CSV table of N, CA and C in Angstrom, one decimal:
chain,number,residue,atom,x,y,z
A,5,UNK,N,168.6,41.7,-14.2
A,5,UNK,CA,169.9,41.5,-13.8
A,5,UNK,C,170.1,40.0,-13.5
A,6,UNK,N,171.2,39.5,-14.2
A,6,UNK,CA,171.9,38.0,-13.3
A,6,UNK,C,172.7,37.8,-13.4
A,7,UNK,N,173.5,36.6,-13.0
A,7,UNK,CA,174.5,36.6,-12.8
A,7,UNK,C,175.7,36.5,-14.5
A,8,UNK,N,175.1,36.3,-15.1
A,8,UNK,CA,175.6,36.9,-16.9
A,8,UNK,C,176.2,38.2,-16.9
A,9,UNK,N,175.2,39.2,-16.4
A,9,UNK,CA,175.9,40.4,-16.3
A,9,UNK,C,176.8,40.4,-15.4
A,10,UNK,N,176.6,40.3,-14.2
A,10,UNK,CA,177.0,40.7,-13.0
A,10,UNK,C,178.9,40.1,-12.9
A,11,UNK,N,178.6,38.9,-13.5
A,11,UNK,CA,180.1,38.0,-13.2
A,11,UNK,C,180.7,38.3,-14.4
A,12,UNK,N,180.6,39.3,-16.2
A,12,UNK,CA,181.2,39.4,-16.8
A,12,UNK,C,181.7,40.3,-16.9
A,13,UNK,N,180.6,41.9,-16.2
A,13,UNK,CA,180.7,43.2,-16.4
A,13,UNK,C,182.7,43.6,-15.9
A,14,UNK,N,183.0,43.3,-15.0
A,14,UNK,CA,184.6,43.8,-14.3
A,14,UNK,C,185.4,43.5,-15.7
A,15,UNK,N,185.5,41.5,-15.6
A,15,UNK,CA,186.2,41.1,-17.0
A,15,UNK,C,186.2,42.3,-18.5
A,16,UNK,N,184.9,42.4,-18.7
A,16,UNK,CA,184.8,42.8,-19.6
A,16,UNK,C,185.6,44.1,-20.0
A,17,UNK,N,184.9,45.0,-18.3
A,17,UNK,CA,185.5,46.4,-18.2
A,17,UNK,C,187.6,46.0,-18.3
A,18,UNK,N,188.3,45.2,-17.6
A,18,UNK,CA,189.2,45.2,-17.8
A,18,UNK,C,190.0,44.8,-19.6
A,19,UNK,N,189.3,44.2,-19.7
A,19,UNK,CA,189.6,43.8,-21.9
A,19,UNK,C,189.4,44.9,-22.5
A,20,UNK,N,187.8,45.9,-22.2
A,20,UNK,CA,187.9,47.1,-23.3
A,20,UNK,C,189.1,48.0,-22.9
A,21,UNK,N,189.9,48.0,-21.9
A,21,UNK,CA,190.4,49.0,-21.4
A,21,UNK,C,191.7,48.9,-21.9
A,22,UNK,N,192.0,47.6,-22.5
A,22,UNK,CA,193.3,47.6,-23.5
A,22,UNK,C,192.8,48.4,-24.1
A,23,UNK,N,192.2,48.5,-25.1
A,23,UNK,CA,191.5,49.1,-26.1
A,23,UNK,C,191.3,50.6,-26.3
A,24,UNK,N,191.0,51.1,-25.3
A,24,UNK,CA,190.5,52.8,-24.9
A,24,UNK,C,191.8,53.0,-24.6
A,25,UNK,N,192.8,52.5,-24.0
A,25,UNK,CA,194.1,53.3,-23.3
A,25,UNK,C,193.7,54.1,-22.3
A,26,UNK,N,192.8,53.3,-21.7
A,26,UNK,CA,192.3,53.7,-20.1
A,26,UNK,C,193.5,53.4,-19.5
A,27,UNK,N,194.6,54.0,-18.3
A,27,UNK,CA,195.5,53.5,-17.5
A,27,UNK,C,194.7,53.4,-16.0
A,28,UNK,N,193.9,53.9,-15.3
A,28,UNK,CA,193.2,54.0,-14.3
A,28,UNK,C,191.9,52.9,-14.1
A,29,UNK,N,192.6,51.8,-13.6
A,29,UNK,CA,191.3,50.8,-13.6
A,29,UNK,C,190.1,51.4,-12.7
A,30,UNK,N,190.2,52.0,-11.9
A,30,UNK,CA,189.5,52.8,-10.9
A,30,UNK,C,188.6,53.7,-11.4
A,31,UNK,N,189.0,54.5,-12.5
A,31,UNK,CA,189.0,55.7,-13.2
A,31,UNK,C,188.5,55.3,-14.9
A,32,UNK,N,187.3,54.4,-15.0
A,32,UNK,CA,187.6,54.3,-16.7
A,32,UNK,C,186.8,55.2,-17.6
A,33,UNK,N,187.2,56.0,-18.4
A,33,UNK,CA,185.8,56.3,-19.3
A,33,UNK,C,185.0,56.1,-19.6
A,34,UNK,N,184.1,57.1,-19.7
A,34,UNK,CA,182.7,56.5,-20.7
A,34,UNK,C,182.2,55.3,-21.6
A,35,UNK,N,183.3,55.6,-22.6
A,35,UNK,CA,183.1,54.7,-23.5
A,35,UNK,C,183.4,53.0,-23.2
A,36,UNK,N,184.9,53.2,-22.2
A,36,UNK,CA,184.8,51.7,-21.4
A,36,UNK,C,183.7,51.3,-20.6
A,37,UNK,N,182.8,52.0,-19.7
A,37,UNK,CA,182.0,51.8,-19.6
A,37,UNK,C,181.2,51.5,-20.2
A,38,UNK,N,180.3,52.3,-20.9
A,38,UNK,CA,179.4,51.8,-22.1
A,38,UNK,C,179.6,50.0,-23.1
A,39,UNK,N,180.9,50.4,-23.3
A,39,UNK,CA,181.5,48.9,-24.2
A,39,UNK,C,181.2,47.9,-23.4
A,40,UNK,N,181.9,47.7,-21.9
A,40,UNK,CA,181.7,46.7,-21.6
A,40,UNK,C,180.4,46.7,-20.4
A,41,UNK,N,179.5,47.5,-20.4
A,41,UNK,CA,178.1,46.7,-20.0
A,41,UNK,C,177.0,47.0,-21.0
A,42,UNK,N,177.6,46.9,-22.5
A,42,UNK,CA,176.9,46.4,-23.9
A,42,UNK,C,177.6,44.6,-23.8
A,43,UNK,N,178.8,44.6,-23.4
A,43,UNK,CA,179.2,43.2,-22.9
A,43,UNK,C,178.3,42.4,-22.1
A,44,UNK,N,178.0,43.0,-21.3
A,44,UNK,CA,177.6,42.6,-19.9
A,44,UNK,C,176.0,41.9,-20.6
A,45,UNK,N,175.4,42.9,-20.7
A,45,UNK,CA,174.5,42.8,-21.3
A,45,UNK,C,173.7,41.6,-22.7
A,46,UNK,N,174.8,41.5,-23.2
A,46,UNK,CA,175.2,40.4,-24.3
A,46,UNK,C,175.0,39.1,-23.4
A,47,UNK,N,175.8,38.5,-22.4
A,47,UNK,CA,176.1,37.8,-21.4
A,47,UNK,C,175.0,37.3,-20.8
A,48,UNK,N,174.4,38.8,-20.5
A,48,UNK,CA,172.7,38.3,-19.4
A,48,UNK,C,171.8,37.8,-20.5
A,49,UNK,N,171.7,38.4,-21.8
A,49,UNK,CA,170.7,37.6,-22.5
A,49,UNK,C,171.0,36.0,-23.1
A,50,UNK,N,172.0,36.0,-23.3
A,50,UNK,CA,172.9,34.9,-23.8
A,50,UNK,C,172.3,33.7,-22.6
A,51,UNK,N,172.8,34.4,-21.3
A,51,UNK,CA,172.6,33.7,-20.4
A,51,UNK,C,171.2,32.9,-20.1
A,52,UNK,N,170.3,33.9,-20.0
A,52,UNK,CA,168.6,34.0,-19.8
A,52,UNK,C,168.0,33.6,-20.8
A,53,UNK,N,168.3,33.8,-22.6
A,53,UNK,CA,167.0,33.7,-23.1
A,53,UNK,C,167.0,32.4,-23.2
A,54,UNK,N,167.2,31.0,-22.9
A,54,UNK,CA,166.9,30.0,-23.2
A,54,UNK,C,165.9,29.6,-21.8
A,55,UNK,N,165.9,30.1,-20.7
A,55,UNK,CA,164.5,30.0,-19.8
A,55,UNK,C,163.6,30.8,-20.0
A,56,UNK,N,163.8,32.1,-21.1
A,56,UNK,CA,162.9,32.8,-20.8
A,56,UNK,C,162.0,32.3,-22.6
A,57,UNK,N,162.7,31.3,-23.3
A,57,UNK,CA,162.1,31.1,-24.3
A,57,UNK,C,160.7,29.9,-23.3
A,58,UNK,N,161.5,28.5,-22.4
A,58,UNK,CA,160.8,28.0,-22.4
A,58,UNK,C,159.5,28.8,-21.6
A,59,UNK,N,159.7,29.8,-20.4
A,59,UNK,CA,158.7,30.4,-19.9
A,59,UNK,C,157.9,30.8,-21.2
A,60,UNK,N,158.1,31.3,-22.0
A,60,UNK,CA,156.9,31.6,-22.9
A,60,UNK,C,156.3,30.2,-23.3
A,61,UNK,N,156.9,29.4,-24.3
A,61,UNK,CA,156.2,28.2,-24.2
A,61,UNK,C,155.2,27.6,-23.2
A,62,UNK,N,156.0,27.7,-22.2
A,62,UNK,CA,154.9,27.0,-21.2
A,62,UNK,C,154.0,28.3,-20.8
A,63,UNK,N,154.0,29.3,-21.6
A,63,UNK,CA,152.7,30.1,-20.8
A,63,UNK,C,151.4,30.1,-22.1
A,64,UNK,N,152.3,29.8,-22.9
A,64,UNK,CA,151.5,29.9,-24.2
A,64,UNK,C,150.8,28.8,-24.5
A,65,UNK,N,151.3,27.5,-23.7
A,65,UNK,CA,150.8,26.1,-24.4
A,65,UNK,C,149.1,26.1,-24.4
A,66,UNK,N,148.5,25.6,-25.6
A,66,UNK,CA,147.0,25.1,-25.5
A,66,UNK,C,147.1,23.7,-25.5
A,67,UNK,N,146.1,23.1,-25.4
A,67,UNK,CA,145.7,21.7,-25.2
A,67,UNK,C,145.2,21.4,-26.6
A,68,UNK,N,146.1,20.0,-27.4
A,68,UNK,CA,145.7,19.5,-28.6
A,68,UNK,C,144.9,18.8,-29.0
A,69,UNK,N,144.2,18.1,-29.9
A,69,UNK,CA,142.9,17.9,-30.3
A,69,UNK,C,142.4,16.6,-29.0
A,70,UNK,N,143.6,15.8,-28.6
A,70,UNK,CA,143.1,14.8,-27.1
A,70,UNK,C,143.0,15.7,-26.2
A,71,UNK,N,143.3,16.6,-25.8
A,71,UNK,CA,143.3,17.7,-24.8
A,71,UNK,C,144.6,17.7,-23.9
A,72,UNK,N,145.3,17.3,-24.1
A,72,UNK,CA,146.9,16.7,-23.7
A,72,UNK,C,147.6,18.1,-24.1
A,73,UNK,N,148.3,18.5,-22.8
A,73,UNK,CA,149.0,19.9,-23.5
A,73,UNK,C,150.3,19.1,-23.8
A,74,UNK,N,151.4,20.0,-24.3
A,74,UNK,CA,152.6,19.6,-24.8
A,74,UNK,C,153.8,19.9,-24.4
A,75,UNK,N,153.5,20.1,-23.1
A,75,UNK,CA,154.6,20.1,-21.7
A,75,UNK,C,153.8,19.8,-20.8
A,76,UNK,N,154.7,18.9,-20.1
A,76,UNK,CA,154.4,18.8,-18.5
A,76,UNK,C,154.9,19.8,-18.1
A,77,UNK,N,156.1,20.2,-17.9
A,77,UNK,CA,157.2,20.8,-17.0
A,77,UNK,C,157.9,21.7,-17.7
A,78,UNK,N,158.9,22.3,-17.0
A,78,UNK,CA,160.2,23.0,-18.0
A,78,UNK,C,161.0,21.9,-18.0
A,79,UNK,N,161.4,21.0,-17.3
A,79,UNK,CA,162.3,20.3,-18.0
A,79,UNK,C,161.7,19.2,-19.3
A,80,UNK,N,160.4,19.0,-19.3
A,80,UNK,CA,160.0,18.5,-20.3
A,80,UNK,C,159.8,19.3,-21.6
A,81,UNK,N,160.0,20.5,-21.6
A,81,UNK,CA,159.8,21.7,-22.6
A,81,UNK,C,160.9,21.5,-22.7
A,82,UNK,N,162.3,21.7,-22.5
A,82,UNK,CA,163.6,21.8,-22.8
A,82,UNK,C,164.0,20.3,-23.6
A,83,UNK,N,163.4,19.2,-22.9
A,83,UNK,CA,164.0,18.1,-23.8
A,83,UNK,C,162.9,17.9,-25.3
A,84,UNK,N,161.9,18.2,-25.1
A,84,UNK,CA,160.9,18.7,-26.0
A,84,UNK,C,162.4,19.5,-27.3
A,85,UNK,N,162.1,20.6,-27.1
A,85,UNK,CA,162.3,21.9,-27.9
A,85,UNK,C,163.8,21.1,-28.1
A,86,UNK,N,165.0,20.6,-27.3
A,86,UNK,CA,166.1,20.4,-27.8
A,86,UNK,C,165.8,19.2,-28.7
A,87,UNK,N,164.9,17.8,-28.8
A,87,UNK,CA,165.3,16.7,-29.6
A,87,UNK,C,164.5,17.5,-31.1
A,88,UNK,N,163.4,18.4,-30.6
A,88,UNK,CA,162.7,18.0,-31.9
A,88,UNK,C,163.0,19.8,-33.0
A,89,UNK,N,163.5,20.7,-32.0
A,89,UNK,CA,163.9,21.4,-32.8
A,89,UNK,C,165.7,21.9,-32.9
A,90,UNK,N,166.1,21.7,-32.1
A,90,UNK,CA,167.9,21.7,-32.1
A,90,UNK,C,168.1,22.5,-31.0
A,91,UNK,N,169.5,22.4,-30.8
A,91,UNK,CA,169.9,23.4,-29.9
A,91,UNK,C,169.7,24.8,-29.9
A,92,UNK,N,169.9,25.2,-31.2
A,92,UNK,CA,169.9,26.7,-31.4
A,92,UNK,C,168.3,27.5,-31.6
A,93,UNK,N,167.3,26.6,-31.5
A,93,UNK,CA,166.1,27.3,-31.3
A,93,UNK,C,166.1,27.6,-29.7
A,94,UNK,N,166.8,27.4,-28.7
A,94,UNK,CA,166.5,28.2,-27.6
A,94,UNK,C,166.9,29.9,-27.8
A,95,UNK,N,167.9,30.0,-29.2
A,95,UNK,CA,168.0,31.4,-28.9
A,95,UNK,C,167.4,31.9,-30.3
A,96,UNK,N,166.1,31.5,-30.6
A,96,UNK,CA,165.5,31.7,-31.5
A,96,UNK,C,164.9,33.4,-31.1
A,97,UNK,N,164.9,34.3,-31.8
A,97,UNK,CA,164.8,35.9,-31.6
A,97,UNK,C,165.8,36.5,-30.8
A,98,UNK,N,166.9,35.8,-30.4
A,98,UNK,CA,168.4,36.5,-29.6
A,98,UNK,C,168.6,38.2,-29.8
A,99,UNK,N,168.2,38.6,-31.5
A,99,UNK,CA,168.7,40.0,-31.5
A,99,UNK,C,167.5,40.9,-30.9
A,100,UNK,N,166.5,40.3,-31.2
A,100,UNK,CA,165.2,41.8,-30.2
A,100,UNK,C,165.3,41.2,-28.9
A,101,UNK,N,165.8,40.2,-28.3
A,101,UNK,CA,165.8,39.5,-27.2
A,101,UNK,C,167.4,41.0,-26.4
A,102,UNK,N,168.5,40.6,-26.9
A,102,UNK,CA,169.7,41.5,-26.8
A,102,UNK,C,169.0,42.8,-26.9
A,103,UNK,N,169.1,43.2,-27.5
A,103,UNK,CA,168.0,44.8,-27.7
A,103,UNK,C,167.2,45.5,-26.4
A,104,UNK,N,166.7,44.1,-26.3
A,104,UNK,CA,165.4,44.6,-24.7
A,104,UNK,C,166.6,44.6,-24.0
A,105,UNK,N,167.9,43.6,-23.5
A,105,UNK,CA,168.3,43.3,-22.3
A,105,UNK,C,169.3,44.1,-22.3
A,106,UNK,N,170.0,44.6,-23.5
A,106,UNK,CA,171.4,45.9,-23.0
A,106,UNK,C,170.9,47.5,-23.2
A,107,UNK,N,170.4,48.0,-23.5
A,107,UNK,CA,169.6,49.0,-22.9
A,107,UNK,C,169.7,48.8,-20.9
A,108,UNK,N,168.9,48.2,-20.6
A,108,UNK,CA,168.7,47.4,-19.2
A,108,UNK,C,170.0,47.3,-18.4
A,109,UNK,N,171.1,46.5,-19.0
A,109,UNK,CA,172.2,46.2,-18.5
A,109,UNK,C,172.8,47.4,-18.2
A,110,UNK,N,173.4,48.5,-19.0
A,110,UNK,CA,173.7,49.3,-19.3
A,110,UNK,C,173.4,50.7,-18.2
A,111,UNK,N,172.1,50.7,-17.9
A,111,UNK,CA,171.4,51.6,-17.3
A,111,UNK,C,172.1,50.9,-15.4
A,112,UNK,N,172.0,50.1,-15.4
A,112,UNK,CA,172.0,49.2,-14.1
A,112,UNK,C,173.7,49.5,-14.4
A,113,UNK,N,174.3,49.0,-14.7
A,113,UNK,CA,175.5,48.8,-14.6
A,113,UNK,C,176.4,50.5,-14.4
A,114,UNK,N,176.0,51.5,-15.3
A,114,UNK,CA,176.3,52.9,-15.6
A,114,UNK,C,176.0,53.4,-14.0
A,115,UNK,N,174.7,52.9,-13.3
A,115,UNK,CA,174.1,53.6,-12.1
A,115,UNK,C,175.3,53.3,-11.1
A,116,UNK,N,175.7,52.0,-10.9
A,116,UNK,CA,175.8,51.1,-10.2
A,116,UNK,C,177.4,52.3,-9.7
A,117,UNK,N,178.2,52.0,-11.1
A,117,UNK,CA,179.6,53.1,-11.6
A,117,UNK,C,179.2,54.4,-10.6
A,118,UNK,N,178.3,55.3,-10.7
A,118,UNK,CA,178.4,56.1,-10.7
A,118,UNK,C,178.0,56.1,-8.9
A,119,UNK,N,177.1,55.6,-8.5
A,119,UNK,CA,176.5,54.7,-6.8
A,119,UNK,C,178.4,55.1,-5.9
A,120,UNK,N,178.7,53.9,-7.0
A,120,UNK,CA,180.0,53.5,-6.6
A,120,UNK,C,181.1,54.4,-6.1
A,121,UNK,N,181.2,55.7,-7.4
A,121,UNK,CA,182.5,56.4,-7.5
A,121,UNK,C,182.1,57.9,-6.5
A,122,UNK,N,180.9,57.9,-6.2
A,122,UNK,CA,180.4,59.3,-5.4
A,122,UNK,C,181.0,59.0,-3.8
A,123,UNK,N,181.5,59.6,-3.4
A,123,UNK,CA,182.0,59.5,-2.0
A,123,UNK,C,180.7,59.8,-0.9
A,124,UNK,N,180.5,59.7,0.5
A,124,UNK,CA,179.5,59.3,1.2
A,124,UNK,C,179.4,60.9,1.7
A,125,UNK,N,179.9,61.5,1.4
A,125,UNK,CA,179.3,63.4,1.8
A,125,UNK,C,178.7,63.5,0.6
A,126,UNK,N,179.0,63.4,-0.5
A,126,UNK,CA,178.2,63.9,-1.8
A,126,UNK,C,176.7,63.0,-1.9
A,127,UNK,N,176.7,61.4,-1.3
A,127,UNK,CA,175.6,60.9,-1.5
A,127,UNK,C,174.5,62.0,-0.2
A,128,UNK,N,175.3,62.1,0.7
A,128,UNK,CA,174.1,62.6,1.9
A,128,UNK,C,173.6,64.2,1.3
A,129,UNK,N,174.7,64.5,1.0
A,129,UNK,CA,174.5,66.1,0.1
A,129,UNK,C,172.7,66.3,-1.2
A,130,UNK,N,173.6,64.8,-1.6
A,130,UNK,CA,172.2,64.7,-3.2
A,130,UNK,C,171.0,64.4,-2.6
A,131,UNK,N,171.2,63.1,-1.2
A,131,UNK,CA,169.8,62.8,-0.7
A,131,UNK,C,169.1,64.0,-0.1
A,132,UNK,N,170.0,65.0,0.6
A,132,UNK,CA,169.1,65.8,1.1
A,132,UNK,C,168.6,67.0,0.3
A,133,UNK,N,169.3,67.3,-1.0
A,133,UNK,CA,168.6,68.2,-2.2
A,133,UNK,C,167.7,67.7,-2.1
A,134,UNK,N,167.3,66.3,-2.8
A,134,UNK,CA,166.4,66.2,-3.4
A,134,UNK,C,165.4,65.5,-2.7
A,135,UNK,N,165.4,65.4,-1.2
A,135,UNK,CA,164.5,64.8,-0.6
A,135,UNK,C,162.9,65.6,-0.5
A,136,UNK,N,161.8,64.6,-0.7
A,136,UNK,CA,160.6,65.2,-0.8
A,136,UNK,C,160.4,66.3,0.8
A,137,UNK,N,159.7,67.2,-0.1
A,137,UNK,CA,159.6,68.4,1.0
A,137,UNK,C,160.5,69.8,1.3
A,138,UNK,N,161.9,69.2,0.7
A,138,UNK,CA,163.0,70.0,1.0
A,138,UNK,C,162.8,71.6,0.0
A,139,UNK,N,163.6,72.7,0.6
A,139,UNK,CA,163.1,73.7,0.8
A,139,UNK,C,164.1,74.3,-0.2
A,140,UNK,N,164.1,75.1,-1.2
A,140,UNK,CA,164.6,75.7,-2.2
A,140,UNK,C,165.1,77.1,-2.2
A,141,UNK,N,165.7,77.7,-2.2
A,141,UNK,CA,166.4,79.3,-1.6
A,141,UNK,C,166.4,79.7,-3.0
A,142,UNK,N,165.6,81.0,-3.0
A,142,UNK,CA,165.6,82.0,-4.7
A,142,UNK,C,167.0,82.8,-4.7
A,143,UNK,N,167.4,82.3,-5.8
A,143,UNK,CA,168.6,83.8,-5.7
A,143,UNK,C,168.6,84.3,-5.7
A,144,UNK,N,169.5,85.4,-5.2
A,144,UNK,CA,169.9,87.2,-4.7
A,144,UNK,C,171.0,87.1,-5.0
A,145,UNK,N,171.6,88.4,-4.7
A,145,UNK,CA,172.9,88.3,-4.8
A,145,UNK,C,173.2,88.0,-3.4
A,146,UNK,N,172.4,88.7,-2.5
A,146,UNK,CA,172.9,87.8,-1.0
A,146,UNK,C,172.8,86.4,-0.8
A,147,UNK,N,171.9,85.9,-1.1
A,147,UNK,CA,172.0,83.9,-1.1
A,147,UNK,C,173.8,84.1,-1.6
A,148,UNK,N,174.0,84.4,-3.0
A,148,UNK,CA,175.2,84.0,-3.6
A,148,UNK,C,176.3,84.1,-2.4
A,149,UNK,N,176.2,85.6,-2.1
A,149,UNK,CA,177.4,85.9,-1.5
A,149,UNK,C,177.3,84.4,0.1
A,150,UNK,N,176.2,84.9,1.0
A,150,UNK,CA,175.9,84.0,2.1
A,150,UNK,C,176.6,82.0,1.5
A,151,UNK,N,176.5,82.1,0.4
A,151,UNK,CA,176.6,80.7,-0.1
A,151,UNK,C,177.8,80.7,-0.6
A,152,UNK,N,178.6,81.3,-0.9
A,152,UNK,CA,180.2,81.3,-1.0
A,152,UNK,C,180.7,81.6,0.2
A,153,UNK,N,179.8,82.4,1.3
A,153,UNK,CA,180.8,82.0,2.7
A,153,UNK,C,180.8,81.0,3.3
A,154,UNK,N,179.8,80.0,3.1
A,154,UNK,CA,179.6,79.2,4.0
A,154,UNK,C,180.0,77.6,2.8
A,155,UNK,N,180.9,78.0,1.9
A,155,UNK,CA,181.1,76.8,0.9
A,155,UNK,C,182.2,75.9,1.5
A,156,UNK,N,182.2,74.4,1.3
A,156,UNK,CA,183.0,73.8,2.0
A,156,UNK,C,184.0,72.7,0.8
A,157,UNK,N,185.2,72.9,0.6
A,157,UNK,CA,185.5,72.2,-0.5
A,157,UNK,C,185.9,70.9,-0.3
A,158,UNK,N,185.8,70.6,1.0
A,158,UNK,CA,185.8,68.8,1.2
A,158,UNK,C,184.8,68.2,0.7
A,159,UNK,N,183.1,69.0,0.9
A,159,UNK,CA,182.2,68.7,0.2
A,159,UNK,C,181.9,68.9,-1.4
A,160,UNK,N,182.9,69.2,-2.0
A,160,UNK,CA,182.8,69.7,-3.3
A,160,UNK,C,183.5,68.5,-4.1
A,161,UNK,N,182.9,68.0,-5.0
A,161,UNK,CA,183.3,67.0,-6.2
A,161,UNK,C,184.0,67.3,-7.4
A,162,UNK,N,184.9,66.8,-7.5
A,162,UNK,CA,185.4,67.1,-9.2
A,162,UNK,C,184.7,66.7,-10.6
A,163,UNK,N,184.2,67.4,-11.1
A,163,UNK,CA,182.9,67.4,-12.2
A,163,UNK,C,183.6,67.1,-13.4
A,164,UNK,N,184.7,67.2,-13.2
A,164,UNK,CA,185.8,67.0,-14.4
A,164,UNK,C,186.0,65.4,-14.6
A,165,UNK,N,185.8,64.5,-14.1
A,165,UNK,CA,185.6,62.8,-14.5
A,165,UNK,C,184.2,62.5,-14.4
């Protein structure tokens, strides 16, 4: 995650949403979702692979026939790599580079949506399903019935968005 994703993902979500005929900025679909943190995503690699090319460089460098490696620094790798191979070798592999990073984006950004849109009875409800230890009731038809008297619909979510 950085700030590539993080500062394009809203933008982005607001542009696809011309597009879907989402009216509820609050409320957007899937597919707005999905679109724009494949945006987002775009953004963070865009953003990143040009340090994460020099980090390989400098992790990869050997020492040449004087024994002199071929960076000092990262900033000596960047003025390196920009005179003697151009600008656009920092985004030399951009598409398996994008590949790895929106998968990632997407996952994080999707979680983040859904973190976000769950109200704070439904998070304490999920934590305590699924918290380690917690205790599982077999059904009967008595559980059922016992569990429709004791049902609470402030605690109940609409499954329908």
């Amino acid at each position: 995650m950085n700030v590539g994703m993080m500062a394009c993902y809203d933008q982005a979500k607001e542009t696809v949403m011309t597009f879907t005929g989402d009216k509820d900025p609050k409320r957007p679909s899937l597919s707005t979702k999905l679109a724009s943190s494949a945006i987002a995503g775009f953004t963070a690699a865009a953003f990143s692979m040009p340090f994460d090319l020099m980090k390989s460089r400098l992790q990869d460098m050997k020492p040449n026939a004087n024994g002199e490696l071929p960076y000092t620094g990262l900033l000596d790798a960047a003025g390196k790599i920009l005179t003697k191979e151009g600008p656009m070798a920092f985004y030399t592999g951009f598409g398996a580079y994008y590949f790895r990073c929106a998968p990632h984006a997407m996952t994080i950004l999707l979680t983040i949506e859904y973190v976000n849109s769950a109200g704070p009875d439904e998070m304490i409800l999920c934590a305590f399903r699924h918290a380690p230890g917690a205790r599982r009731r077999r059904s009967s038809s008595v559980d059922i019935r016992s569990s429709q008297r004791d049902y609470n619909p402030s605690l109940a979510t609409n499954l329908q968005s």
